[in-house]
Coordinates of C-alpha atoms in Angstrom, one line a residue:
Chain M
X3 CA -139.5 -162.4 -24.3
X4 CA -140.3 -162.2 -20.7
X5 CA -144.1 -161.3 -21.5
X6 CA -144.5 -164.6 -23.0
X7 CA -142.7 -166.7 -20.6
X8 CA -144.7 -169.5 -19.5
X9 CA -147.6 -168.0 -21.9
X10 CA -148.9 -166.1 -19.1
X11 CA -149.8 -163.0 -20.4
X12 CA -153.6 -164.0 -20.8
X13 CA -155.3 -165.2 -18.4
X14 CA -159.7 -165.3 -18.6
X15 CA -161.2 -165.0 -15.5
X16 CA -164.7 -165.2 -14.3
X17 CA -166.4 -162.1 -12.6
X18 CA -170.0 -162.9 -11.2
X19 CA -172.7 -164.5 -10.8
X20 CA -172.1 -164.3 -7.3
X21 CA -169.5 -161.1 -7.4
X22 CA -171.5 -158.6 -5.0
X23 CA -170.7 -155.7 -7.8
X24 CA -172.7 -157.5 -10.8
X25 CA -175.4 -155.8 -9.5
X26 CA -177.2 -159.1 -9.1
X27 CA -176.1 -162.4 -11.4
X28 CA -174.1 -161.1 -14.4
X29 CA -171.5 -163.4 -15.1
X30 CA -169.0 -161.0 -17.3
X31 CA -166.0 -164.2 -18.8
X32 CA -162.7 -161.2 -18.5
X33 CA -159.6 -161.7 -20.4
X34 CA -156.9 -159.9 -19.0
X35 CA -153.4 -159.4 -19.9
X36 CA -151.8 -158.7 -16.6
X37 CA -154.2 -155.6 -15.0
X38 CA -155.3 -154.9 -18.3
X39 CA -158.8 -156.0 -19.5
X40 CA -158.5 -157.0 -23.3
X41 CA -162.2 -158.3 -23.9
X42 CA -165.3 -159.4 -21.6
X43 CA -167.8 -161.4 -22.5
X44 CA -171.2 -161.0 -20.8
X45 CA -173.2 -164.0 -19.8
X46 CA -177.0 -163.3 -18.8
X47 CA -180.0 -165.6 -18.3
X48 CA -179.6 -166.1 -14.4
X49 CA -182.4 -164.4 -13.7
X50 CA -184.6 -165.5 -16.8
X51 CA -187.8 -165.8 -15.5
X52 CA -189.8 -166.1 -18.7
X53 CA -191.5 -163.1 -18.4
X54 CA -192.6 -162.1 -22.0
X55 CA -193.9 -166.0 -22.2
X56 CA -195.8 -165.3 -19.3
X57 CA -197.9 -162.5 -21.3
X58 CA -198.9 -164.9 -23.3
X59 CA -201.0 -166.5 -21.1
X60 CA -202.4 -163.6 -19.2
X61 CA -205.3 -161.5 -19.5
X62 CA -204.1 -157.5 -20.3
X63 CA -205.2 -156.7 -16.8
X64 CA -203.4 -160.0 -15.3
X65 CA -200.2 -159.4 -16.8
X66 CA -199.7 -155.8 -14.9
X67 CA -198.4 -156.8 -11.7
X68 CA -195.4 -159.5 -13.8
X69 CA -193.8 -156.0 -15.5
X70 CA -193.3 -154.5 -12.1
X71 CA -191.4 -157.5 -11.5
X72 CA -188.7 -157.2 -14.2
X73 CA -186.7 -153.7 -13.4
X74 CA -187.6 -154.1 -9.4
X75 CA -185.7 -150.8 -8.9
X76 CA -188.3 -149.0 -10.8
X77 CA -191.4 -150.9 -10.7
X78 CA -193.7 -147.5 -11.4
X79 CA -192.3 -146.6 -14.6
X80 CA -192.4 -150.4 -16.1
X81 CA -196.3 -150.0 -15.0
X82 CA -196.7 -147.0 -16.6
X83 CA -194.9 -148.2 -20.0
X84 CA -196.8 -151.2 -20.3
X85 CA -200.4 -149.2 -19.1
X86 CA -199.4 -146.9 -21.9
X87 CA -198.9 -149.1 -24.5
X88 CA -202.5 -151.6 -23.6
X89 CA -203.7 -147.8 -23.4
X90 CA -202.3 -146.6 -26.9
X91 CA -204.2 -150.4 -28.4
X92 CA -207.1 -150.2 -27.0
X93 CA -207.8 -146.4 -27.8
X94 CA -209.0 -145.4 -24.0
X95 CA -207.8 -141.6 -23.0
X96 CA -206.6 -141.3 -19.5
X97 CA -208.0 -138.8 -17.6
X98 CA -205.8 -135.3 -16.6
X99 CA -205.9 -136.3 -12.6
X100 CA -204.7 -140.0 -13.2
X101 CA -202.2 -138.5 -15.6
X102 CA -200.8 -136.3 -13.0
X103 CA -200.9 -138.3 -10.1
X104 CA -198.8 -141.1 -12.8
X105 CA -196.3 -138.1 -14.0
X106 CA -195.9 -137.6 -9.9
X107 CA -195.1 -141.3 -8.6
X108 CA -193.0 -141.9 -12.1
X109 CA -190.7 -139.3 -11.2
X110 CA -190.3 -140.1 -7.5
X111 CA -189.6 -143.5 -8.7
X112 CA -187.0 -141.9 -10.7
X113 CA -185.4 -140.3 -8.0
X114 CA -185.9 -143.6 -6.0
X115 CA -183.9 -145.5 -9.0
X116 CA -180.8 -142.9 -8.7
X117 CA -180.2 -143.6 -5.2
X118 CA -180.2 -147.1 -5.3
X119 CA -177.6 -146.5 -8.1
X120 CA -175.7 -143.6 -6.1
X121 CA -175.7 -146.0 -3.2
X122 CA -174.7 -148.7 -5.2
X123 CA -172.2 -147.9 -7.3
X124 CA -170.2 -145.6 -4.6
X125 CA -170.0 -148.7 -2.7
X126 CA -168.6 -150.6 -5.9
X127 CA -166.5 -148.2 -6.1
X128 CA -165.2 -148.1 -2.4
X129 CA -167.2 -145.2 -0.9
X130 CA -169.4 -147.1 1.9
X131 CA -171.5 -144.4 3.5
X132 CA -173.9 -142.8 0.8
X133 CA -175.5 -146.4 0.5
X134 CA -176.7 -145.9 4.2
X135 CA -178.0 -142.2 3.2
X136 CA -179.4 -142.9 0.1
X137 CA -181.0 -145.6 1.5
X138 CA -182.6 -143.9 4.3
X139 CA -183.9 -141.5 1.7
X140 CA -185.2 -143.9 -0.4
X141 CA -187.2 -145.2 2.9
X142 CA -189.5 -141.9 2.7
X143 CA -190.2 -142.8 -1.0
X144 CA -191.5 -146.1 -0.6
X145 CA -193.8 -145.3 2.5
X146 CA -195.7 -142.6 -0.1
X147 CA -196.0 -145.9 -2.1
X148 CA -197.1 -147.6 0.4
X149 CA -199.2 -145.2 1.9
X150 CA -200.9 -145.0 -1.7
X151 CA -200.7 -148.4 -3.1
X152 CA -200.2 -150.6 -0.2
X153 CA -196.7 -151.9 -1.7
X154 CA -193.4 -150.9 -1.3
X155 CA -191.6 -152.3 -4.1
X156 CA -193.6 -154.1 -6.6
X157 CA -195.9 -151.5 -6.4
X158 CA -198.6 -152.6 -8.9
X159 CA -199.5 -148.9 -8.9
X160 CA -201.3 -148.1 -12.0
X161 CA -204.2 -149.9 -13.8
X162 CA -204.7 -149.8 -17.8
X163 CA -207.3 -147.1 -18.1
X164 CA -205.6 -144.5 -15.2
X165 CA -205.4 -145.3 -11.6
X166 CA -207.1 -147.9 -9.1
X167 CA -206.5 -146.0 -5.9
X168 CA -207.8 -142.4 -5.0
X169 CA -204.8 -140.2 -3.2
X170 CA -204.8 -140.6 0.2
X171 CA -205.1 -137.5 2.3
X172 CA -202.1 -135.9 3.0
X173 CA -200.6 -136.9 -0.1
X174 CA -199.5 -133.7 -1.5
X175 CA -198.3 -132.6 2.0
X176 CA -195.9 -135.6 2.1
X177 CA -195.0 -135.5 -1.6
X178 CA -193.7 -131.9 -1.0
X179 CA -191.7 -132.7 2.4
X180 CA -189.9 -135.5 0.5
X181 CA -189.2 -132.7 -2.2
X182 CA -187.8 -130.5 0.5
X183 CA -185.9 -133.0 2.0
X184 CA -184.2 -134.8 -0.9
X185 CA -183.0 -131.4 -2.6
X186 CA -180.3 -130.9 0.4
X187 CA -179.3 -134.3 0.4
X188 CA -178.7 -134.7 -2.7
X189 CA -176.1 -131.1 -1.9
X190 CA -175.1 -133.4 0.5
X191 CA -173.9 -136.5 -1.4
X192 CA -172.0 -134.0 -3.8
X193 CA -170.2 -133.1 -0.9
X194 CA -169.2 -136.4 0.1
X195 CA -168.2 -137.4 -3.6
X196 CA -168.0 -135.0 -6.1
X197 CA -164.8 -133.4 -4.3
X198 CA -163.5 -136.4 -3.1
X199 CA -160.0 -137.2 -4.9
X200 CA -160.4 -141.1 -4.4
X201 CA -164.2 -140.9 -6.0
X202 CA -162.9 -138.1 -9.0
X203 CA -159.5 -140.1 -9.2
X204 CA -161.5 -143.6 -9.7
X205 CA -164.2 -142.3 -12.0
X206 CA -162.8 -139.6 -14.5
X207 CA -162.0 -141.2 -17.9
X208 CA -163.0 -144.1 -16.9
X209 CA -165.4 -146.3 -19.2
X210 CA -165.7 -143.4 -22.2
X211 CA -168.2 -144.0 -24.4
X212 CA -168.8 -141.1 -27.5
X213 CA -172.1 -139.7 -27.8
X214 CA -171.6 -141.7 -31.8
X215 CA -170.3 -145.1 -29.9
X216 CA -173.5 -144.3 -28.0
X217 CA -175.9 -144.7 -31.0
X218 CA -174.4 -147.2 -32.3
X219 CA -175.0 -149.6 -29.5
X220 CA -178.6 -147.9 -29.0
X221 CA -177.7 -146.6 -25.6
X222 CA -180.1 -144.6 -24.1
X223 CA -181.0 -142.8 -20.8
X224 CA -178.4 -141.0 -18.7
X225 CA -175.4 -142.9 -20.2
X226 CA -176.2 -141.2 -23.6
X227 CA -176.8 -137.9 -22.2
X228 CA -173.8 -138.2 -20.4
X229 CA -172.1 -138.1 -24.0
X230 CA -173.9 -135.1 -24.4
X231 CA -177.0 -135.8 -26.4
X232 CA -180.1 -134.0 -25.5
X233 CA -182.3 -136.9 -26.2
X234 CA -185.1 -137.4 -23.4
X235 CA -188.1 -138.8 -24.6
X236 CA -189.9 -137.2 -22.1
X237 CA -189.4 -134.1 -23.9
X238 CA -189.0 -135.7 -28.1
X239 CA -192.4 -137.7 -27.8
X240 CA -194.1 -136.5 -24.5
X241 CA -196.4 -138.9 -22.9
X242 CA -198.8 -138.6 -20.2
X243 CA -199.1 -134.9 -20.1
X244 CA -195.1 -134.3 -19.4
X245 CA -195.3 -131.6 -22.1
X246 CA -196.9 -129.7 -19.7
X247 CA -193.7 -129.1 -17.2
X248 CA -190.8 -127.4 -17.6
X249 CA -187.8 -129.4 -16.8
X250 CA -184.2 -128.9 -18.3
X251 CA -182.3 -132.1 -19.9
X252 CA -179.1 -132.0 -18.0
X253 CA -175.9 -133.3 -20.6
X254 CA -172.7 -134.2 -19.8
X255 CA -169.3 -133.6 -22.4
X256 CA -167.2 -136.7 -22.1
X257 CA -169.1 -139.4 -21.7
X258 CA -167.5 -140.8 -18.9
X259 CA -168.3 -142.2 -15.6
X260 CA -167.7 -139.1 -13.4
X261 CA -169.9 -137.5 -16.1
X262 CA -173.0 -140.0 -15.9
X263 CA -172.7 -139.7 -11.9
X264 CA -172.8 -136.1 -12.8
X265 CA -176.2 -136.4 -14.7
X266 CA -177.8 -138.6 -12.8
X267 CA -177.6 -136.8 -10.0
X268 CA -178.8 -133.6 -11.9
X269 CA -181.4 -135.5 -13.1
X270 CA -182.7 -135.9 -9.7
X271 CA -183.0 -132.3 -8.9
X272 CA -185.2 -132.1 -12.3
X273 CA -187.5 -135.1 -11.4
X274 CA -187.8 -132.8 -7.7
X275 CA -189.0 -129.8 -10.3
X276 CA -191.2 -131.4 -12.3
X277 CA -193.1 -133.0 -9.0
X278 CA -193.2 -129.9 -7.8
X279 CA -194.8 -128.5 -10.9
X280 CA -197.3 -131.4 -10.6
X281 CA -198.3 -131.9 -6.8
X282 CA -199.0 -128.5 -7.3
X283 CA -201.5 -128.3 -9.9
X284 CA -203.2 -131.9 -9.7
X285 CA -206.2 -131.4 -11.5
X286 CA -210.1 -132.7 -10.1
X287 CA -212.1 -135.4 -12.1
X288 CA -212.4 -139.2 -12.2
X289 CA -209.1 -141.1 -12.3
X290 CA -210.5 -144.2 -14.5
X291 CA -210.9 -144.0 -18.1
X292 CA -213.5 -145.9 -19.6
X293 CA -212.5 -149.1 -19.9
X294 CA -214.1 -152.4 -20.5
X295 CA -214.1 -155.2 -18.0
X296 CA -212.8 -157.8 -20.3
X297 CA -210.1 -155.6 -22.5
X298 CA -210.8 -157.4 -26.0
X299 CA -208.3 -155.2 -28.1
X300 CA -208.5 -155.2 -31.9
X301 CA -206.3 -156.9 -34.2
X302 CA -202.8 -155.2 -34.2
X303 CA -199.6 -154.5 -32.9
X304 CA -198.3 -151.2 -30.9
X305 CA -195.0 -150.0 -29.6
X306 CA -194.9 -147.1 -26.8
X307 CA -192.1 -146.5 -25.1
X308 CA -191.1 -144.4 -22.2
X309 CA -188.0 -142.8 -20.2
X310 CA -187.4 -144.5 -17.6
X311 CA -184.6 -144.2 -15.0
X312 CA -182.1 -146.1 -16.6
X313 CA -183.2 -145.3 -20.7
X314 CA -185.7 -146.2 -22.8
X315 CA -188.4 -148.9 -22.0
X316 CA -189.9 -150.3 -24.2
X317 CA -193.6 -152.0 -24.9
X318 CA -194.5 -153.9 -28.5
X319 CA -197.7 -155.6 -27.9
X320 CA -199.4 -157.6 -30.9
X321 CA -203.5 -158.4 -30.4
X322 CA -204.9 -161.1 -32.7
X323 CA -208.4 -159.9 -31.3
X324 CA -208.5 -162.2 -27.9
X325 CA -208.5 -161.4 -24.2
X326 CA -204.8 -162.1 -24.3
X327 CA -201.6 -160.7 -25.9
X328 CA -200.6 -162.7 -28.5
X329 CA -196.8 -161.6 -28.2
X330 CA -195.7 -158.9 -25.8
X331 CA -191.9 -157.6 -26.5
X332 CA -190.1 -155.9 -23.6
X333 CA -186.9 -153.5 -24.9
X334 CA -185.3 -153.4 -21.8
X335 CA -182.6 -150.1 -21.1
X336 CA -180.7 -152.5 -19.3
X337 CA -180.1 -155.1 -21.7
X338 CA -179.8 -152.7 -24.6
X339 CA -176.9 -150.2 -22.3
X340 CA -175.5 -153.5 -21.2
X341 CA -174.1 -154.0 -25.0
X342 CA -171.6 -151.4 -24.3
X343 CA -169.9 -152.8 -21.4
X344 CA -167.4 -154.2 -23.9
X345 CA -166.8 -151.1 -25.7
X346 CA -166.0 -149.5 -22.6
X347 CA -163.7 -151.8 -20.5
X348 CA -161.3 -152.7 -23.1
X349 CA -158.1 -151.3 -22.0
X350 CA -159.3 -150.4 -18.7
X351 CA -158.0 -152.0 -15.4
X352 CA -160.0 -154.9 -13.1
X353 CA -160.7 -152.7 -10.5
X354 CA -161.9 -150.0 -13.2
X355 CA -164.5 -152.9 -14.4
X356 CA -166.2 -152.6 -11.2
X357 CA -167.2 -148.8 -11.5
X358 CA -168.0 -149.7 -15.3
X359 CA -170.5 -152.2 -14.5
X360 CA -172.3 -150.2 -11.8
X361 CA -172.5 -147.0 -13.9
X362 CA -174.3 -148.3 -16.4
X363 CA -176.9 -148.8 -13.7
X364 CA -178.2 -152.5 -14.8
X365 CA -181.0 -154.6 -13.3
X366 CA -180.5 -158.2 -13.6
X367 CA -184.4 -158.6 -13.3
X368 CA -184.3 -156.8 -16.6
X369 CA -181.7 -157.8 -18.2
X370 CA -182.7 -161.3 -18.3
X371 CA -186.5 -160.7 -17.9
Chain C
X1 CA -152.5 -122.4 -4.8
X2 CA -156.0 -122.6 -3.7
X3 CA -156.1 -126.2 -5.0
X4 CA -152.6 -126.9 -3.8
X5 CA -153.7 -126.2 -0.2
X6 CA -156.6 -128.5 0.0
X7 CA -154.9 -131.3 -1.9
X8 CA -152.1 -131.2 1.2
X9 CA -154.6 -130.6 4.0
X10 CA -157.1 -133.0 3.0
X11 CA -159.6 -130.6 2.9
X12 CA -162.1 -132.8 -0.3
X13 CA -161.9 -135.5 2.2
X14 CA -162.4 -133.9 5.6
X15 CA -165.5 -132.1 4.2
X16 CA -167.1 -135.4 3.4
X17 CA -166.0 -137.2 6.8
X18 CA -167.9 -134.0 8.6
X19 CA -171.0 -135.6 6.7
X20 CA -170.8 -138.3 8.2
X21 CA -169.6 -137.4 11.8
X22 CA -172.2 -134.9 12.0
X23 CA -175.4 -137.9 11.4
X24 CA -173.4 -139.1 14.5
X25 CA -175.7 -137.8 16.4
X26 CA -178.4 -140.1 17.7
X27 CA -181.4 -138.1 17.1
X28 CA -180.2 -139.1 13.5
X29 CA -180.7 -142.9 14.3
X30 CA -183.2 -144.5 11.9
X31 CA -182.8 -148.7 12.2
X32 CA -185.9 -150.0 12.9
X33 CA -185.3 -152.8 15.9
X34 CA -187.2 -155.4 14.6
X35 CA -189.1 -157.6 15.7
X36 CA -188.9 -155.7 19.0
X37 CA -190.1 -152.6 17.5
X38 CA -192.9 -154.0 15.3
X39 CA -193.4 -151.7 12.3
X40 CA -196.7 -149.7 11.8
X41 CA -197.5 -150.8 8.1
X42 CA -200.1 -148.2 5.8
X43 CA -203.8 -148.6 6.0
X44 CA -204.1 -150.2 2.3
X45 CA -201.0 -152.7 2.9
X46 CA -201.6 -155.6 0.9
X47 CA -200.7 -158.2 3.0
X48 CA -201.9 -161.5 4.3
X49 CA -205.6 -162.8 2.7
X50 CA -208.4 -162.1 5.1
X51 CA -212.0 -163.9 4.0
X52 CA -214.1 -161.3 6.2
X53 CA -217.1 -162.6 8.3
X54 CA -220.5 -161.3 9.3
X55 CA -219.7 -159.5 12.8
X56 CA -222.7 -159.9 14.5
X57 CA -224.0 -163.6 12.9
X58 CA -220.0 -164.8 12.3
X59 CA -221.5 -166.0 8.7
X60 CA -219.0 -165.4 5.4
X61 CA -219.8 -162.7 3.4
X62 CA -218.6 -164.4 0.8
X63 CA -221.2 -165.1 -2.3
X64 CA -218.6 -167.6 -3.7
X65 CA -219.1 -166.0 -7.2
X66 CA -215.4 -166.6 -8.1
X67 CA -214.5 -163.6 -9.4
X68 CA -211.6 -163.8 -7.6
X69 CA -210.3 -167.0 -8.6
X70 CA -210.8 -165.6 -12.4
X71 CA -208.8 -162.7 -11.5
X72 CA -205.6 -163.9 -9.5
X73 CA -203.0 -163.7 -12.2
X74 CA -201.5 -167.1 -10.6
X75 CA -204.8 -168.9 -9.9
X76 CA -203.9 -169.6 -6.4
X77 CA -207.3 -169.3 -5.3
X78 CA -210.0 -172.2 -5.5
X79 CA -213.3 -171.6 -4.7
X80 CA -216.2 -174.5 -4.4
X81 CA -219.8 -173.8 -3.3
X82 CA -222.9 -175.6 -3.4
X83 CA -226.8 -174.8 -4.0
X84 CA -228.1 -174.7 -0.7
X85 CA -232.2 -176.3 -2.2
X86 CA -233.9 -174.1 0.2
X87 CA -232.9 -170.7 -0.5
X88 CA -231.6 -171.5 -4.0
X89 CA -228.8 -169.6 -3.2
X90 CA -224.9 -170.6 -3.6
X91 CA -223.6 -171.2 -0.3
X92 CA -219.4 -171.5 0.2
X93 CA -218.1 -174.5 1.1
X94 CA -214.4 -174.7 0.6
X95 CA -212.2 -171.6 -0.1
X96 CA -208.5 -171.8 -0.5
X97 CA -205.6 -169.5 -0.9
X98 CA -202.1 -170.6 -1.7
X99 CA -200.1 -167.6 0.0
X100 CA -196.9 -169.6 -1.5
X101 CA -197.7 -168.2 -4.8
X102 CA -199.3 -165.4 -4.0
X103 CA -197.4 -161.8 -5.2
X104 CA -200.0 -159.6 -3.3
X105 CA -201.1 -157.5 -6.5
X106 CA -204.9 -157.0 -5.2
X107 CA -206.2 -157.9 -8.0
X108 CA -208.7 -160.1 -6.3
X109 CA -209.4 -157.7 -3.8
X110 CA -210.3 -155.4 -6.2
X111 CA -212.5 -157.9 -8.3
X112 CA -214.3 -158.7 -4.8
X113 CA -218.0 -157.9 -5.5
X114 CA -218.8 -157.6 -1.6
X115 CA -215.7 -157.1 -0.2
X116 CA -215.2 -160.3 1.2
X117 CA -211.6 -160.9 0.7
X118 CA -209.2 -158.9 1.8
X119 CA -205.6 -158.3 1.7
X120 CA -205.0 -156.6 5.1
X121 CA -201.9 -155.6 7.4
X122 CA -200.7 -158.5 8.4
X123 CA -197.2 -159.6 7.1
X124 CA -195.9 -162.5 8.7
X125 CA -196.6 -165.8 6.6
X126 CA -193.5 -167.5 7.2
X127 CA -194.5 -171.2 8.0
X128 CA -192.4 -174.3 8.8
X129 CA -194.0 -176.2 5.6
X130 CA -194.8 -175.5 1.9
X131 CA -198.5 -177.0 3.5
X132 CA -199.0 -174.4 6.1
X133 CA -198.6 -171.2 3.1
X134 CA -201.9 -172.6 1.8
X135 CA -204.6 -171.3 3.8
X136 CA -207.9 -172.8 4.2
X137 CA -211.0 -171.5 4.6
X138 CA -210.8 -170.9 9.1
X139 CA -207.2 -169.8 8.1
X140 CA -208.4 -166.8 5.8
X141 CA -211.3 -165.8 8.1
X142 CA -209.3 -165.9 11.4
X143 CA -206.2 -164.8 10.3
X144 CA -202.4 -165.8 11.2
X145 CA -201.3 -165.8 14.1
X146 CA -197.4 -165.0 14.1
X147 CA -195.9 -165.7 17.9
X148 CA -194.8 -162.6 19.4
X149 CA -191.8 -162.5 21.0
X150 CA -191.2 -160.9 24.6
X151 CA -188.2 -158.8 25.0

């Protein structure tokens, strides 16, 4: 009887929008029964900025620098999705160079993306320090963005059609010093975490998802590799020449935090290889495809979709002929991964919630576009 | 055993401490002091607007075409001109730039036909109104002038 004395057994708590460890303004509604967490509900919209409305009332071209704008962690690869998919409707071929340089800055944006999560989500989970290194790594990133693009974060770096800046000299020189430099580090935050009992003892069987759970939900990116999956659609539907580099698909067996900390980091090292691969071999030629000034697609629809950091983005596009979209649909990793947080914390404790939420890696800009 | 002996000696956490004692050192130091130390932004920063000028008459260079008013994404940017009757030629009058709104994608740089405006390395546009982020025409082609501090 004493479990039910005063009917206090149950007790729904709010978690966010302001909790630091929403990653931005997830409100997540948590029932708990004592330590336990027996449901969560997620509430989104915070952040809702309109986004896909916005397209409707852009030109193609003037609608580029918005996407950047919805996963801020990894502005490159939302330009590249949504360049691909304008590219894929309006039938212009991107030329080899622009294609390279674009496989290049995409993957350092990758690696960028990890270690805002590493940082991040170790700090969730109690580890303070690797948000200053990752950080400080991260740093040498953005200045080759801003070197080449004259932005840091909201990098605006591609145009539909291939590329609107030439490299910058000294480009390839700096690309393969940040390559140098992040493969030891990332030896380094192993060291700090992988062995550390607080970090294994906080993360392992936590928040297990099965690599069928996974499909289910649509999950994508690390977190369904993690489960063990081999699905990268970098290497199933290869886009913008990555068929061209050799790069392993690192998998993980149980699905479970420890394991997609595991992968991502992994997944760093092979974003390292394939720029190497590149910056070496960055072929000579125009970077601009032929497109027109005024981008008057036919009538149609098109959906290309790319890896990025955190899964699979995303780009439906329909033309009814004019200068402007007449509906652009974003499928978000984010949102899609987000699904599972419910899955995954049931039974798990508050304090377990916290390293759920930041392993799935979530970008409120995203979510809530 | 093995295992045994670092779980009671701590070993998994002392060899992530030495990490972090080791980036004790201060060549390791990497804050950038702020606004003593001003930072030394890339050559194609896209920062504040710049409307560039003539160097040796001081006249705008601008052809007030409005390409880049067609191009800016937010239409922050108003441009009026009139037809000077002697040259037959459009002549700016009024250009203005609403850095409030402004997310610095260079699009109208790039749409510039003659290189008139700019987006250069300037990036301090705080102001003490929502008036003073909208830059007029003197603004744009003399530029802001952010007060720098004395340490």
């Amino acid at each position: 009887m004493a479990d039910t004395f005063l009917d206090s057994t149950e007790l729904v708590l709010n978690m966010g929008p302001q909790h630091p460890s929403t990653h931005g303004v997830l409100r997540v509604i948590v029932k708990l029964d004592g330590e336990r967490v027996i449901g969560t509900e997620c509430v989104i919209g915070y952040l809702h900025r309109g986004v896909e409305k916005i397209g409707e009332n852009r030109t193609y071209q003037q609608f580029a620098p918005y996407v950047d704008r919805m996963d801020y962690v990894a502005s490159v690869s939302n330009g590249l999705g949504y360049c691909l998919a304008v590219e894929k409707l309006i039938g212009v071929e991107v030329p080899p160079r622009a294609q390279a340089v674009r496989v290049i800055l995409t993957e350092l944006n990758r690696i960028a993306s990890h270690l805002v999560w590493l940082g991040t989500h170790a700090l969730d989970v109690g580890a303070l320090t690797p948000l200053f290194y990752t950080f400080r790594e991260r740093e040498d990133i953005l200045n080759i963005y801003e070197k080449y693009c004259g932005a840091r974060l909201t990098t605006h770096a591609f145009r539909i059609g291939g590329l609107q800046y030439e490299l910058y000299e000294g480009f390839e020189d700096e690309v393969r010093a940040v390559c140098d430099t992040i493969l030891p580090k990332i030896d380094e935050y192993e060291q700090l975490l992988t062995g550390n009992r607080i970090w294994v003892g906080r993360l392992k069987g936590v928040g297990i998802l099965t690599a069928e759970e996974c499909k289910q939900y649509g999950v994508t990116g690390p977190m369904l590799r993690a489960a063990g999956v081999k699905w990268d659609l970098r290497k199933a539907q290869p886009y913008s020449g990555y068929e061209q580099y050799d790069f392993e698909i690192p998998v993980g067996q149980n699905g479970d935090t420890f394991d997609r900390y595991i992968v991502r980091l992994e997944e760093m090292r092979q974003s390292v290889r394939i720029i190497r691969q590149a910056v070496d071999r960055i072929p000579d030629g125009p970077i601009m495809g032929k497109v027109p000034k005024v981008i008057k697609p036919p009538v149609g629809e098109v959906y290309v979709s790319i890896e990025a950091p955190k899964g699979e983005l995303g780009y439906y596009i329909v033309s009814d002929g004019s200068t402007q979209p007449y509906r652009v649909r974003v499928r978000p990793p984010s949102f899609v991964n987000l699904q599972a947080l419910d899955k995954m914390a049931r039974g798990a404790l508050v304090a377990d919630l916290v390293a759920i939420i930041g392993t799935i890696d979530i970008v409120l800009g995203e979510v809530d576009r | 055993m093995r295992k045994l002996l670092r779980t009671i000696f701590l070993i998994d956490l002392i060899e992530g401490l030495w990490v972090t004692f080791h980036y004790q050192h201060p060549k390791y130091r990497c804050t950038e002091q702020y606004p003593a130390e001003r930072p030394k932004v890339a050559e194609r920063y896209r920062g504040a607007p710049r409307l560039n000028t003539n160097p040796e008459t001081g006249e705008t260079l601008c052809i007030a075409c409005n390409l880049c008013a067609l191009a800016c994404p937010e239409k922050l940017i108003v441009v009026s001109s009139e037809r000077n009757e002697k040259t037959r030629r459009k002549e700016l009058t009024t250009f203005t730039f609403d850095t409030s709104r402004c997310m610095f994608c260079g699009l109208c740089e790039d749409a510039c036909p003659v290189d008139a405006l700019e987006l250069t390395q300037d990036f301090e546009l705080a102001s003490y109104s929502r008036e003073g982020a909208i830059w007029d025409r003197q603004m744009l082609e003399e530029g802001p002038r952010p007060t720098k501090y004395k340490f």
